[in-house]
C-alpha positions as a printed Julia matrix, in Angstrom:
126×3 Matrix{Float64}:
 73.92  17.16  -29.56
 70.3   17.52  -28.52
 69.67  18.73  -25.0
 66.41  19.33  -23.14
 66.28  21.24  -19.87
 63.08  21.43  -17.85
 62.27  24.1   -15.29
 59.29  25.51  -13.44
 58.51  22.68  -11.07
 57.86  23.22   -7.4
 55.44  22.88   -4.52
 51.89  24.11   -4.99
 48.6   23.67   -3.17
 45.76  21.72   -4.71
 43.83  23.9    -7.12
 46.9   25.94   -7.97
 48.83  26.32  -11.21
 52.33  25.84  -12.52
 53.94  26.34  -15.89
 56.74  24.02  -16.88
 59.27  25.02  -19.51
 61.5   22.84  -21.64
 64.39  24.63  -23.32
 65.67  22.67  -26.3
 69.07  22.95  -27.95
 70.51  21.01  -30.85
 67.14  20.44  -32.54
 64.43  22.87  -33.54
 61.12  22.23  -31.78
 59.5   22.71  -35.17
 61.39  19.74  -36.6
 59.82  17.09  -34.41
 56.89  16.49  -32.14
 57.39  17.16  -28.45
 55.87  15.56  -25.4
 55.58  15.72  -21.65
 55.64  12.65  -19.47
 55.58  12.11  -15.72
 56.56   9.48  -13.21
 55.28   9.28   -9.67
 57.11   7.3    -6.96
 56.49   3.6    -7.35
 54.64   4.05  -10.62
 55.52   3.66  -14.26
 56.19   6.66  -16.44
 53.05   7.88  -18.17
 52.38  10.26  -20.99
 50.8   13.6   -20.22
 50.66  15.69  -23.38
 52.04  15.89  -26.9
 52.25  18.49  -29.61
 52.72  17.67  -33.25
 55.66  18.61  -35.41
 53.53  21.24  -37.14
 52.32  22.58  -33.82
 48.75  22.47  -35.01
 47.53  19.46  -33.06
 47.82  18.38  -29.46
 46.8   15.38  -27.42
 46.43  14.76  -23.72
 46.07  11.95  -21.25
 42.5   11.65  -20.05
 43.6   12.46  -16.52
 44.77  15.95  -17.49
 42.37  16.93  -20.27
 40.83  20.31  -19.64
 43.45  21.19  -17.01
 46.81  21.04  -18.83
 47.87  22.78  -22.03
 50.97  22.05  -24.09
 52.38  24.79  -26.3
 55.61  25.87  -27.91
 57.53  29.01  -28.8
 59.54  28.48  -31.96
 61.56  31.67  -31.51
 62.67  30.55  -28.04
 62.86  26.88  -29.07
 60.95  26.08  -25.92
 57.99  23.87  -25.09
 55.62  24.61  -22.23
 53.15  22.73  -20.1
 50.59  24.95  -18.38
 49.04  23.05  -15.5
 45.9   24.38  -13.87
 43.59  23.0   -11.19
 46.38  20.81   -9.91
 45.53  17.78   -7.81
 47.67  15.79   -5.35
 47.67  12.92   -7.83
 49.55  15.15  -10.29
 52.58  14.92   -8.01
 55.45  13.44  -10.04
 58.69  14.16  -11.8
 57.81  15.69  -15.15
 59.96  15.02  -18.2
 60.11  16.74  -21.53
 60.94  14.64  -24.58
 61.64  15.15  -28.28
 59.95  12.79  -30.69
 61.83  11.08  -33.48
 61.91  13.61  -36.34
 61.04  10.9   -38.85
 57.59  10.55  -37.29
 54.62  12.72  -38.17
 51.37  13.33  -36.42
 50.97  12.86  -32.68
 52.34  10.24  -30.4
 52.11   9.5   -26.7
 54.21   6.34  -26.73
 57.5    6.9   -24.94
 59.38   4.64  -27.35
 58.75   7.2   -30.09
 60.91   9.76  -28.29
 64.67   9.82  -28.65
 65.8   12.61  -26.34
 64.72  13.32  -22.78
 65.31  16.0   -20.19
 66.44  15.37  -16.64
 63.02  16.06  -15.16
 61.53  18.6   -12.8
 59.66  17.78   -9.59
 56.06  18.86   -9.17
 54.51  18.4    -5.75
 50.85  19.2    -5.1
 49.79  19.37   -1.47
 46.24  18.71   -0.35
């Protein structure tokens, strides 16, 4: 059974940084693309970042480009989201997701992901 567990969320002031972790079990992070999504209160879930199955390519939502970085550690089977220069509008529950292993390349569409974590809250104060 595939399981994803996020951690690293919390309360931070605007301009600060956080690093989210997603520990994966039941599937190697090198066997499928991985992604981060977020959902703010009253808003739809949106994609944040994705890393390809090969780990060589990444993609980001325009709203986080230049501030967030997705990465992975194959040995630890963990995916990370480094978030810098945080803004109050980044406040949301952040979810890690594993992309369908039959898909190659990058994808930021949530329907391409078959397993999700429980989420971790990120709150950015102004």
